[in-house]
mmCIF file with all atom_site columns, C-alpha atoms in Angstrom:
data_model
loop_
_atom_site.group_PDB
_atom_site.id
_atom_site.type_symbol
_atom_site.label_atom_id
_atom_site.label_alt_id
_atom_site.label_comp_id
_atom_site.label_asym_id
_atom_site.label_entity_id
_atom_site.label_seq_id
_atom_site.pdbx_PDB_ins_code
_atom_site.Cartn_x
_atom_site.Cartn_y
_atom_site.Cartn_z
_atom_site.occupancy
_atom_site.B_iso_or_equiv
_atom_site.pdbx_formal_charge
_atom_site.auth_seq_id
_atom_site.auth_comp_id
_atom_site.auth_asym_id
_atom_site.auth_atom_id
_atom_site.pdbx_PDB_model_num
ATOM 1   C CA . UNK A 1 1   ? 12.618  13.242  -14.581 1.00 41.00 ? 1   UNK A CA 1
ATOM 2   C CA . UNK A 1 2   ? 8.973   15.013  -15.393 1.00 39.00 ? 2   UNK A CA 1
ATOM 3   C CA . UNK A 1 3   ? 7.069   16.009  -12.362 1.00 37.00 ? 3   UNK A CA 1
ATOM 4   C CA . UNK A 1 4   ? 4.501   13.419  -13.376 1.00 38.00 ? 4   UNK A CA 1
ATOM 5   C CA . UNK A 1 5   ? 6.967   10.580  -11.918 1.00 40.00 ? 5   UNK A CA 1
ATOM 6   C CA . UNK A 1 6   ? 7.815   12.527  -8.768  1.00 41.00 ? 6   UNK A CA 1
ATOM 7   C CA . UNK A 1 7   ? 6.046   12.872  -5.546  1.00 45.00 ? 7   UNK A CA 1
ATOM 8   C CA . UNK A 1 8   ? 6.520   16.526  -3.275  1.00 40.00 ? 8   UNK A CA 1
ATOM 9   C CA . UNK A 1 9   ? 4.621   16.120  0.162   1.00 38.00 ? 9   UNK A CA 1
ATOM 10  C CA . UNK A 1 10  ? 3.903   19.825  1.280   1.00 34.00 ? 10  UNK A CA 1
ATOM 11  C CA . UNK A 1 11  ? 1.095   21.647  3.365   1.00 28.00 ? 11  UNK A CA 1
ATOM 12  C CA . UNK A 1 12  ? -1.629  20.165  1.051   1.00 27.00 ? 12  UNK A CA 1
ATOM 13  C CA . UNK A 1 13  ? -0.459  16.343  2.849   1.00 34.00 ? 13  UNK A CA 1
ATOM 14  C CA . UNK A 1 14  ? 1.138   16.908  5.902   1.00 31.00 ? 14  UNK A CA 1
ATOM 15  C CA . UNK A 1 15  ? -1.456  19.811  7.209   1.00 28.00 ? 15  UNK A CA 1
ATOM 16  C CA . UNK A 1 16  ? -0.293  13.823  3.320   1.00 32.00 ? 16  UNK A CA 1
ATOM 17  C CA . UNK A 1 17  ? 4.797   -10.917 5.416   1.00 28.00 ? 17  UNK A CA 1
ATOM 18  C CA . UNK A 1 18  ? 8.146   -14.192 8.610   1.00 30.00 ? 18  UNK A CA 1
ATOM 19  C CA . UNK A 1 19  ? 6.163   -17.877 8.092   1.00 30.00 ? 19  UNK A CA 1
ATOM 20  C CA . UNK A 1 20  ? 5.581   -20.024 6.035   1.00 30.00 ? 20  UNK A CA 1
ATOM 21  C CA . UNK A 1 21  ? 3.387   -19.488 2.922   1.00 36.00 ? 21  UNK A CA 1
ATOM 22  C CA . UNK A 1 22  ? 1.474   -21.567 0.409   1.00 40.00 ? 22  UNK A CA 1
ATOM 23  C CA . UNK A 1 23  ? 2.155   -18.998 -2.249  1.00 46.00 ? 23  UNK A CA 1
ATOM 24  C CA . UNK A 1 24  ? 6.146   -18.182 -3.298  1.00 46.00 ? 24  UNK A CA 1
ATOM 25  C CA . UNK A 1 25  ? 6.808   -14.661 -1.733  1.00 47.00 ? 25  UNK A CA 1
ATOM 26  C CA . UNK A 1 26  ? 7.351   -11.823 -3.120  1.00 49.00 ? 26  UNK A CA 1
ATOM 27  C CA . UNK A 1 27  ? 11.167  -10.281 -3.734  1.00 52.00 ? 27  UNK A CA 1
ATOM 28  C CA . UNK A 1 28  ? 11.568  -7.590  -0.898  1.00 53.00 ? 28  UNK A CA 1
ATOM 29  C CA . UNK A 1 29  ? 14.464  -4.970  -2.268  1.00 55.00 ? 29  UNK A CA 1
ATOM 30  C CA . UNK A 1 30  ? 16.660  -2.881  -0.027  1.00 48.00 ? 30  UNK A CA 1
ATOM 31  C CA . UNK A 1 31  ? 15.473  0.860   0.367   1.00 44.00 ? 31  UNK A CA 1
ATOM 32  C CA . UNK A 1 32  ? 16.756  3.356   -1.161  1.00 45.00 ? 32  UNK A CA 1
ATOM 33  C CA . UNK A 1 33  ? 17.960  6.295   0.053   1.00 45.00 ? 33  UNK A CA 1
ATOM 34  C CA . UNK A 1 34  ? 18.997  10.048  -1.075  1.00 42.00 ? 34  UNK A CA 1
ATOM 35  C CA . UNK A 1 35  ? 22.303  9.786   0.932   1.00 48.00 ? 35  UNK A CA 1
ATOM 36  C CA . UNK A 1 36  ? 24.487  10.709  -1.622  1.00 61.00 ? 36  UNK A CA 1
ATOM 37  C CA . UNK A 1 37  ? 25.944  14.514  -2.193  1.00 68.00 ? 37  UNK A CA 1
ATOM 38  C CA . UNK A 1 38  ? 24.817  14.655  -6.071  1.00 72.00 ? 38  UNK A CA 1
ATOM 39  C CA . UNK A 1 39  ? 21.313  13.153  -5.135  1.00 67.00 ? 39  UNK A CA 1
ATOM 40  C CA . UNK A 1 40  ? 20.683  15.587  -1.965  1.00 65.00 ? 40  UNK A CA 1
ATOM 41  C CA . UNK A 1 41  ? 21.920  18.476  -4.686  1.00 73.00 ? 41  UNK A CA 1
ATOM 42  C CA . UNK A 1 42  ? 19.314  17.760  -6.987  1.00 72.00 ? 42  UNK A CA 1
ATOM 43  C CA . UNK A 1 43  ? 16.224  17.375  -4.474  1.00 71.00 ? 43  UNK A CA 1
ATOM 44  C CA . UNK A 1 44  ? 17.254  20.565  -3.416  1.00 74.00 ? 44  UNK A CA 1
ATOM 45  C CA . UNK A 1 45  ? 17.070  22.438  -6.685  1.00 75.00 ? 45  UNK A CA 1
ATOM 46  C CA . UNK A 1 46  ? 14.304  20.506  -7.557  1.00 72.00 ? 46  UNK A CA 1
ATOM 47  C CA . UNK A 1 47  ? 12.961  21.811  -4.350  1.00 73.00 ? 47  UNK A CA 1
ATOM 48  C CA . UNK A 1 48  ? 13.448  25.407  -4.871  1.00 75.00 ? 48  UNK A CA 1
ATOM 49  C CA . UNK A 1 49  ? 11.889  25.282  -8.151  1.00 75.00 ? 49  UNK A CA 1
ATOM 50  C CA . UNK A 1 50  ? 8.396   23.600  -6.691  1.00 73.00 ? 50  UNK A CA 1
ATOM 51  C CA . UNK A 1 51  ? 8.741   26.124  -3.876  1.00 73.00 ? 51  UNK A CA 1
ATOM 52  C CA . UNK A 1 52  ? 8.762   28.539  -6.562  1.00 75.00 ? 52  UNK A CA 1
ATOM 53  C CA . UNK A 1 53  ? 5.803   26.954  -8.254  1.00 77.00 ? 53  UNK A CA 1
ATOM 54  C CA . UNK A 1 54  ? 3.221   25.824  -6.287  1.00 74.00 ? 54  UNK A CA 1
ATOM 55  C CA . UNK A 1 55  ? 1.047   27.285  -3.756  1.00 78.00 ? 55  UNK A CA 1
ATOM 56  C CA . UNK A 1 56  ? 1.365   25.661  -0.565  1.00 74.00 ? 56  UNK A CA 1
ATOM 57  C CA . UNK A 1 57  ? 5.066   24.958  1.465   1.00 75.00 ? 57  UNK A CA 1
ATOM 58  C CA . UNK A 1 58  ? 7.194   22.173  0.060   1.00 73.00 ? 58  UNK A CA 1
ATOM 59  C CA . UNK A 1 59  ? 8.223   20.064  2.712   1.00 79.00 ? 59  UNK A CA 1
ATOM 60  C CA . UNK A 1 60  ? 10.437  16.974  0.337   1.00 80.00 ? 60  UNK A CA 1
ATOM 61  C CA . UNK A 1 61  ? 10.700  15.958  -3.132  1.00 77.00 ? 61  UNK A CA 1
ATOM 62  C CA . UNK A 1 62  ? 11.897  12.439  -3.938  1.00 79.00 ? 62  UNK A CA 1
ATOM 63  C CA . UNK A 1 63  ? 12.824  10.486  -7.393  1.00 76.00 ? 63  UNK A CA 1
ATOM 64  C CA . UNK A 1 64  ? 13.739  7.082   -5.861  1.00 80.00 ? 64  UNK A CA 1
ATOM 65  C CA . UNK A 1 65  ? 10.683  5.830   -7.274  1.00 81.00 ? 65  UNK A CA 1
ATOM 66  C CA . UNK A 1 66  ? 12.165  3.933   -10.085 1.00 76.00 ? 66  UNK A CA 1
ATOM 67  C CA . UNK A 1 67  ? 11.233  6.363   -13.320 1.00 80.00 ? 67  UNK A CA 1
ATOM 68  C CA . UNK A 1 68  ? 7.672   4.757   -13.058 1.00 85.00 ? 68  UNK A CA 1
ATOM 69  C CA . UNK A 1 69  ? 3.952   5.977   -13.188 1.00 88.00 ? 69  UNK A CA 1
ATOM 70  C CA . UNK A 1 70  ? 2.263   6.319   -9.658  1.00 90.00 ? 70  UNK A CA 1
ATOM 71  C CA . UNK A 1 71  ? -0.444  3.600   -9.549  1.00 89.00 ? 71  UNK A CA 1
ATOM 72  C CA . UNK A 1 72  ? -1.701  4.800   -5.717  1.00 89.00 ? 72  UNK A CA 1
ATOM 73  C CA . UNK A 1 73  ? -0.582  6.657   -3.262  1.00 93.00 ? 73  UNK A CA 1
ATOM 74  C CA . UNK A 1 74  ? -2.141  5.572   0.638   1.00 93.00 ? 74  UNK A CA 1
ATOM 75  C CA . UNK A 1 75  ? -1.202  8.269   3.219   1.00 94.00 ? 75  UNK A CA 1
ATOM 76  C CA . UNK A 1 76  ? -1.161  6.822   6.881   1.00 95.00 ? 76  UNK A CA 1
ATOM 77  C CA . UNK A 1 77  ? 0.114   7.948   10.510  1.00 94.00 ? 77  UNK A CA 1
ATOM 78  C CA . UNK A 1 78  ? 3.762   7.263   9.369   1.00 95.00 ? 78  UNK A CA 1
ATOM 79  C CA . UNK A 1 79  ? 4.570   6.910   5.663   1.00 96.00 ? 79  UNK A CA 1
ATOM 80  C CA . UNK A 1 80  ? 3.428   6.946   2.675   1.00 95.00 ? 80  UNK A CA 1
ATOM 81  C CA . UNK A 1 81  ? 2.523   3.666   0.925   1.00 96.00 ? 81  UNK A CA 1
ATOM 82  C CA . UNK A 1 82  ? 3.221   3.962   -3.070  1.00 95.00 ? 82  UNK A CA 1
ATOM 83  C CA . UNK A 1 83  ? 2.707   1.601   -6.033  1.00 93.00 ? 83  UNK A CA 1
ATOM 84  C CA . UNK A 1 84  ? 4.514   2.548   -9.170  1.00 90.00 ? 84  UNK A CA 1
ATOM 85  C CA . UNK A 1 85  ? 3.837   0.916   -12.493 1.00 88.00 ? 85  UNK A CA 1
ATOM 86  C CA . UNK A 1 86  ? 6.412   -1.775  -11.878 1.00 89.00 ? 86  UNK A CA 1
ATOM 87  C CA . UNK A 1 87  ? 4.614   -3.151  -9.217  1.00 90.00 ? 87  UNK A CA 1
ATOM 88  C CA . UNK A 1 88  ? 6.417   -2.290  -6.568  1.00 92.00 ? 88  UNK A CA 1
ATOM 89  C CA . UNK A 1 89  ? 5.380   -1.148  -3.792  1.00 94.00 ? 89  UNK A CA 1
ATOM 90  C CA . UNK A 1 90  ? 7.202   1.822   -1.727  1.00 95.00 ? 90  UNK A CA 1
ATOM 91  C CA . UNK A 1 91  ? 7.637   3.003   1.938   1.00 96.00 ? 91  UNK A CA 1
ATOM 92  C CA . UNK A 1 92  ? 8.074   6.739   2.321   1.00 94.00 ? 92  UNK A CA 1
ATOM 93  C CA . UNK A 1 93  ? 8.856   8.088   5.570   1.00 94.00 ? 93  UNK A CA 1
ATOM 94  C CA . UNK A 1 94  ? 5.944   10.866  5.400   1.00 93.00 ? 94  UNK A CA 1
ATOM 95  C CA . UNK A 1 95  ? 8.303   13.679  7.287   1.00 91.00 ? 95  UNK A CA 1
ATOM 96  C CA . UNK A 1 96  ? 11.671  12.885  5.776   1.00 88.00 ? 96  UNK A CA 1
ATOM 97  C CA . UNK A 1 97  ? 10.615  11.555  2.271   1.00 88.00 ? 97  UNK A CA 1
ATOM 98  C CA . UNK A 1 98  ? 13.265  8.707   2.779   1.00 89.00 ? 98  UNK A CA 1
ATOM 99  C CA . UNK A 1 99  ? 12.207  5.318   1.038   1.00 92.00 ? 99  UNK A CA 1
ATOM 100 C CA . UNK A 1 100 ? 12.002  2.581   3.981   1.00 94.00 ? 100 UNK A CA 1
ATOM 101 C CA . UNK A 1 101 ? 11.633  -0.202  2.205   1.00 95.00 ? 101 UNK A CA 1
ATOM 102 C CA . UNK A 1 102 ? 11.004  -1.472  -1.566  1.00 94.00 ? 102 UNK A CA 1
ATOM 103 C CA . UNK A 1 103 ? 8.774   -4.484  -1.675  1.00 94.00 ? 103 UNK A CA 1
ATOM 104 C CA . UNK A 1 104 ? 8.539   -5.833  -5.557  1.00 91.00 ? 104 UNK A CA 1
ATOM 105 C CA . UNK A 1 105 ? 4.801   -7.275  -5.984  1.00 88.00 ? 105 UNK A CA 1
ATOM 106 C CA . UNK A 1 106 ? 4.300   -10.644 -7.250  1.00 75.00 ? 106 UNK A CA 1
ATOM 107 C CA . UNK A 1 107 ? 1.001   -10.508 -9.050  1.00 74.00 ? 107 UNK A CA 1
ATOM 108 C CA . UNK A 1 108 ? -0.072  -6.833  -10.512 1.00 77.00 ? 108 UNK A CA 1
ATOM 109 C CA . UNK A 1 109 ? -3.436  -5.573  -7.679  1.00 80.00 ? 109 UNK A CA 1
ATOM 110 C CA . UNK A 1 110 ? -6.723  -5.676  -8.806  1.00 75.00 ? 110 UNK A CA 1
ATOM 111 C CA . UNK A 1 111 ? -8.914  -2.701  -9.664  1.00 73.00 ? 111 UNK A CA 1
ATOM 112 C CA . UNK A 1 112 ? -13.086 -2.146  -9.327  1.00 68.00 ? 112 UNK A CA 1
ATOM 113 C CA . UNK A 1 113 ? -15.078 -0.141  -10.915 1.00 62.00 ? 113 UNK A CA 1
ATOM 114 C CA . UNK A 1 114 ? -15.830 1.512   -14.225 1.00 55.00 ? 114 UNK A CA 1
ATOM 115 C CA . UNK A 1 115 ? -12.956 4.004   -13.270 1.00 55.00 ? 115 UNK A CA 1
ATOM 116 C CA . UNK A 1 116 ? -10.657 1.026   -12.590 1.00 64.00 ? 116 UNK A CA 1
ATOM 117 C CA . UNK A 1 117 ? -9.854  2.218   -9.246  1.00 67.00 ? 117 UNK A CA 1
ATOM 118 C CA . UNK A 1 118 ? -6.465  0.080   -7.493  1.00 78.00 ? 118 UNK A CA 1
ATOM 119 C CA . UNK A 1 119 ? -7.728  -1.873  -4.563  1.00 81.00 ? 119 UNK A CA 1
ATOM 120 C CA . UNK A 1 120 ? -5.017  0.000   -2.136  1.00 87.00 ? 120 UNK A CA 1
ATOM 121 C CA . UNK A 1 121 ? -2.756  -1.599  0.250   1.00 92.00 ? 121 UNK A CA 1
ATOM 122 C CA . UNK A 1 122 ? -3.996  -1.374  3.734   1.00 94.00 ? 122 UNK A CA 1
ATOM 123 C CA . UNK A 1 123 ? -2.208  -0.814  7.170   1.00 96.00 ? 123 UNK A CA 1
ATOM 124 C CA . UNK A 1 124 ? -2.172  -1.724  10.875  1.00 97.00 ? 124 UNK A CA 1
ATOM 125 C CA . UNK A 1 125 ? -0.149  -1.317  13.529  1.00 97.00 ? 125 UNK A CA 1
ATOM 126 C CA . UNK A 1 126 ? 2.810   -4.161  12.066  1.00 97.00 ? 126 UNK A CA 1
ATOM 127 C CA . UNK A 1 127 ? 1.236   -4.868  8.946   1.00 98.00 ? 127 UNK A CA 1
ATOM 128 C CA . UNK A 1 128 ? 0.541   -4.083  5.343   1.00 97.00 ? 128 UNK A CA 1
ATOM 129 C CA . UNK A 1 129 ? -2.178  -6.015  3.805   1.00 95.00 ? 129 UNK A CA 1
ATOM 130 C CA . UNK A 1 130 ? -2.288  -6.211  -0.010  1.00 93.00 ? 130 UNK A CA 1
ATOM 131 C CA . UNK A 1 131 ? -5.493  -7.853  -1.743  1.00 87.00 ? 131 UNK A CA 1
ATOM 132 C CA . UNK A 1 132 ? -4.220  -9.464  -5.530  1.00 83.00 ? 132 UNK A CA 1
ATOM 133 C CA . UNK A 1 133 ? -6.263  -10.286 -8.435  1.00 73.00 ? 133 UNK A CA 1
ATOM 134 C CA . UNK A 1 134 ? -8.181  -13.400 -8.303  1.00 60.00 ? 134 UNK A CA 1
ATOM 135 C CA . UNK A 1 135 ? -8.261  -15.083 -4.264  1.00 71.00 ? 135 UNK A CA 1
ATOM 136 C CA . UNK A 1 136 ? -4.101  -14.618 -2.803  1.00 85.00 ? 136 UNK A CA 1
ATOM 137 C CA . UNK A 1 137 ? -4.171  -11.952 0.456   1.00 89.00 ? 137 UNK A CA 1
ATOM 138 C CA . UNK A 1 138 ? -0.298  -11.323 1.123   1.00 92.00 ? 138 UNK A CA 1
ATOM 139 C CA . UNK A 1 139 ? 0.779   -9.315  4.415   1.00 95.00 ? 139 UNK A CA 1
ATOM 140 C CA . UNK A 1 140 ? 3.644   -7.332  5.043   1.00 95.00 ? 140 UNK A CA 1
ATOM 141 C CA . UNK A 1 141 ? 5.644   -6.900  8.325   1.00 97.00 ? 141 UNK A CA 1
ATOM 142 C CA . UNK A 1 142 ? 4.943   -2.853  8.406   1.00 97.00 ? 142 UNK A CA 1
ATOM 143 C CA . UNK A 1 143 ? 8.385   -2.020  9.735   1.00 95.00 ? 143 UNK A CA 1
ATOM 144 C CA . UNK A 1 144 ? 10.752  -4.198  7.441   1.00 95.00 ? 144 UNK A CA 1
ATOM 145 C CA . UNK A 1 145 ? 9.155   -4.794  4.498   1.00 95.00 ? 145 UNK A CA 1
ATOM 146 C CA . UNK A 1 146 ? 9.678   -8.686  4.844   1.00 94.00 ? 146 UNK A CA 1
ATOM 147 C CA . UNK A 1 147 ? 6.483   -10.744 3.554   1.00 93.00 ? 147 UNK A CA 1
ATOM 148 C CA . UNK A 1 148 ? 4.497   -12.279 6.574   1.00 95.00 ? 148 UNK A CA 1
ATOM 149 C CA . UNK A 1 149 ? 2.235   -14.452 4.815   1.00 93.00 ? 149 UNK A CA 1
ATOM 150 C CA . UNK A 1 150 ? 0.874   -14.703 1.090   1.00 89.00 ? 150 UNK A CA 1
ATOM 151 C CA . UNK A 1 151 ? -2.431  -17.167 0.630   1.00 87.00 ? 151 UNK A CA 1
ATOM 152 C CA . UNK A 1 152 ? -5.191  -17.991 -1.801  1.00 83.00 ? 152 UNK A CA 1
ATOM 153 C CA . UNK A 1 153 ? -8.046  -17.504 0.943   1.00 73.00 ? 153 UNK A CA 1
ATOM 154 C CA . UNK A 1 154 ? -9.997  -15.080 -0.708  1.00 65.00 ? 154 UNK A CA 1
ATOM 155 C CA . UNK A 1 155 ? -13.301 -17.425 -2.217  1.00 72.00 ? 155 UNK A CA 1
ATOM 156 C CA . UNK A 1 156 ? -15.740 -14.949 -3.308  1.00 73.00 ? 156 UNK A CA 1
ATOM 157 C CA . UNK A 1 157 ? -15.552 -11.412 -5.338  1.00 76.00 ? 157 UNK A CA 1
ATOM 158 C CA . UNK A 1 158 ? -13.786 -8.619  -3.639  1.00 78.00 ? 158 UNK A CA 1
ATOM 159 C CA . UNK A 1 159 ? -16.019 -5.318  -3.547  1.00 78.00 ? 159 UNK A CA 1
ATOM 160 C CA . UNK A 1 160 ? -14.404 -3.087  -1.445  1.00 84.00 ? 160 UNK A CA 1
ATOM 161 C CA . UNK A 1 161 ? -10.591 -2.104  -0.280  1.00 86.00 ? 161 UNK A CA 1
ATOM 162 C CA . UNK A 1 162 ? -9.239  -3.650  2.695   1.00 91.00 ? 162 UNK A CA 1
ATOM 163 C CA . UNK A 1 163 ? -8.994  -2.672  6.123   1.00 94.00 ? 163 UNK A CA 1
ATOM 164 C CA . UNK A 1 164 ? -7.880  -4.295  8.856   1.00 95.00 ? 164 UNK A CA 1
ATOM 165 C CA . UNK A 1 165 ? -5.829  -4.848  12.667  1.00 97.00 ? 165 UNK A CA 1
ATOM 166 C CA . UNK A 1 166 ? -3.389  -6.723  13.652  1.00 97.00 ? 166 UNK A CA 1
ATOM 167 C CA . UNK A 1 167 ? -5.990  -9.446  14.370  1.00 97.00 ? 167 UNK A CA 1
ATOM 168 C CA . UNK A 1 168 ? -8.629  -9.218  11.674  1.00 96.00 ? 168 UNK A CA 1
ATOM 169 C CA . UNK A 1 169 ? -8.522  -8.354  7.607   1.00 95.00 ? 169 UNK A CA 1
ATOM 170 C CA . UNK A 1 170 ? -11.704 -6.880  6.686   1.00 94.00 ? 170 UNK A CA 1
ATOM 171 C CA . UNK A 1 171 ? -13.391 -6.843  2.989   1.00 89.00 ? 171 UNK A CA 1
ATOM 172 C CA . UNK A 1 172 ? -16.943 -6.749  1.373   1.00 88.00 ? 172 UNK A CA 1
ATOM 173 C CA . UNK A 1 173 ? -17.591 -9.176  -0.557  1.00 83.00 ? 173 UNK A CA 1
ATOM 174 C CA . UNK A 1 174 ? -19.899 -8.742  -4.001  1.00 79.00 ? 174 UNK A CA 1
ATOM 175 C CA . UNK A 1 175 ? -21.410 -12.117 -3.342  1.00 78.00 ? 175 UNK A CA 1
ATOM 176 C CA . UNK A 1 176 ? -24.327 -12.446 -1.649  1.00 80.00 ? 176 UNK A CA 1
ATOM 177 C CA . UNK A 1 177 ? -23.592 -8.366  -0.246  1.00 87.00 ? 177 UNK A CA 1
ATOM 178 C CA . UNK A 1 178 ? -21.342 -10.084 2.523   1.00 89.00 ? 178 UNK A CA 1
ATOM 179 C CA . UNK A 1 179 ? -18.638 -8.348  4.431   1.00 90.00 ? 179 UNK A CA 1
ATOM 180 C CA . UNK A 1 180 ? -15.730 -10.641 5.715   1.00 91.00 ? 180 UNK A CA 1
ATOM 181 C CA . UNK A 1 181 ? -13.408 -10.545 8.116   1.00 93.00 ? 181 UNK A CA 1
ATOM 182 C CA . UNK A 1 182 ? -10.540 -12.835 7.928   1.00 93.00 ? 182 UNK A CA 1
ATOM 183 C CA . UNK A 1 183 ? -8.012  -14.090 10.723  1.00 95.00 ? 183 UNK A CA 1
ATOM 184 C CA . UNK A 1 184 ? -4.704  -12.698 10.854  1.00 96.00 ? 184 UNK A CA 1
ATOM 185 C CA . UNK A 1 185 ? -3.201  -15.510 12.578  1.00 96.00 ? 185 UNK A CA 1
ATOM 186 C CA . UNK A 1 186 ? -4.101  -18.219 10.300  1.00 94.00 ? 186 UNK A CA 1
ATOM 187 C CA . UNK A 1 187 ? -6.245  -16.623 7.327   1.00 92.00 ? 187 UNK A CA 1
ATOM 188 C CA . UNK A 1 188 ? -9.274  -18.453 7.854   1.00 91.00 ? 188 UNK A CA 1
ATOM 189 C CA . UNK A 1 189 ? -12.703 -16.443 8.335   1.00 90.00 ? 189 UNK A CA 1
ATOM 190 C CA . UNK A 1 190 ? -13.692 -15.487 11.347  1.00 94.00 ? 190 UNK A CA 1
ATOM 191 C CA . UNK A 1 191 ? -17.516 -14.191 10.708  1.00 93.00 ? 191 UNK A CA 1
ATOM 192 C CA . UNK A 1 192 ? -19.339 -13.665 7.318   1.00 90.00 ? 192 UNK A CA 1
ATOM 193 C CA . UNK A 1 193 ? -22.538 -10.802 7.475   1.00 91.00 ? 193 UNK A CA 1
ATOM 194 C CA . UNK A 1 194 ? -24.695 -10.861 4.916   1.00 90.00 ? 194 UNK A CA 1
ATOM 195 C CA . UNK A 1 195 ? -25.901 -6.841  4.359   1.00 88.00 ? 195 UNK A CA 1
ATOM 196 C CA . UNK A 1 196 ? -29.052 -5.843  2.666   1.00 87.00 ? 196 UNK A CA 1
ATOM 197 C CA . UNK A 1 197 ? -26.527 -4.005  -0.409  1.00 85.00 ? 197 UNK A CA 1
ATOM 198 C CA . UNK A 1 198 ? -23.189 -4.422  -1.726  1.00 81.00 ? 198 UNK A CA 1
ATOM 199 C CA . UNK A 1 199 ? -20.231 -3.002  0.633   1.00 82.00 ? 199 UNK A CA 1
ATOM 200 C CA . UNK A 1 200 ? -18.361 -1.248  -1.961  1.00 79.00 ? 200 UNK A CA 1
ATOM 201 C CA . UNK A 1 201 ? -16.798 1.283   0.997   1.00 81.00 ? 201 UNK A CA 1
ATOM 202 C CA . UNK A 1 202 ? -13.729 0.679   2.644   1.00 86.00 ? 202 UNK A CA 1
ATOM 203 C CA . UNK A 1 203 ? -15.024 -1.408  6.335   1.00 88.00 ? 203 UNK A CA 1
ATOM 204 C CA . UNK A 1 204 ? -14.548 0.845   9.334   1.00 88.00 ? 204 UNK A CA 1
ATOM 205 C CA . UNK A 1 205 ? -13.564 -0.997  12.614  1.00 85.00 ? 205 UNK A CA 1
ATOM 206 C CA . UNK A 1 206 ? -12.388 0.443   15.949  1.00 75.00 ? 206 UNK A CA 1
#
């Protein structure tokens, strides 16, 4: 395992959908944990050598992230929220470096830009909201992992990551220089502001 497919949270970090859908749902996987004796061994060596290594305290190292390239990594109050290059998105328990939950993506995420930047997952306080290419918005109960709700709402260009409550998904929109906001509850939109310039920023809300 190179250090390129691994992910070590130290100083640097720390101090780093249940109805119905129109759309099939993605496959949610069981998490995986390092709870066996040979696995804890070699997270600890692998551990002492980064402590070794690097220049800031090494809190965890993990390699339950299936072999894969790290796509984005989105650092909230709890975990850490990981694609790999499979598509699937990860749970990491941000003080423990456990994996919570494994939630394999249906469609690959869409990026912007000319540096092809991933339009990142974002979080609330029970959900994960994932924008995927062309018009689908999926959400993800925060705490299991188990799809909420996955629907082609989205009619106009996305130009900015998400952001959102448990009430409201917010997005700009490249169309017209509009930022959205979209119902939770039932994914229609709630309001639709046309701005004098493209929101390309991630919305800000209270």
């Amino acid at each position: 395992m190179t250090t390129t497919n691994r992910l070590a949270a130290g100083a640097l970090c720390a101090a780093l959908l249940g109805c119905a859908a129109s759309e099939p749902m993605d496959e949610v996987l069981p998490g995986l944990r390092m709870d066996s004796a040979e696995q804890i061994q070699r997270e600890e060596q692998h551990l002492d050598f980064l402590r070794g290594q690097l220049p800031f305290h090494v809190l965890w190292s993990t390699s339950a992230l299936g072999g894969e390239t790290i796509r984005s990594v989105t650092l909230t109050d709890r975990e850490l929220l990981i694609v790999n290059g499979a598509w699937r998105l990860y749970s990491v328990d941000r003080k423990s470096g456990l994996v919570n939950w494994v939630y394999q993506l249906r469609h690959p995420l869409p990026t912007q830009g000319a540096e092809r930047r991933l339009y990142e997952p974002a979080v609330s306080d029970q959900f994960v909201y994932v924008l995927y290419h062309g018009d689908t918005l999926g959400a993800i109960w925060r705490s299991s992992g188990k799809p909420r709700w996955l629907r082609k709402i989205v009619e106009f260009t996305p130009g900015s990551n998400l952001s959102g409550n448990d009430y409201y998904v917010f997005l700009g929109a490249l169309d017209r220089n509009r930022l959205v906001a979209i119902r939770e509850s039932d994914q229609g939109v709630a309001w639709d502001y046309t701005t004098h310039d493209s929101v390309i920023a991630r919305p800000a809300h209270a």
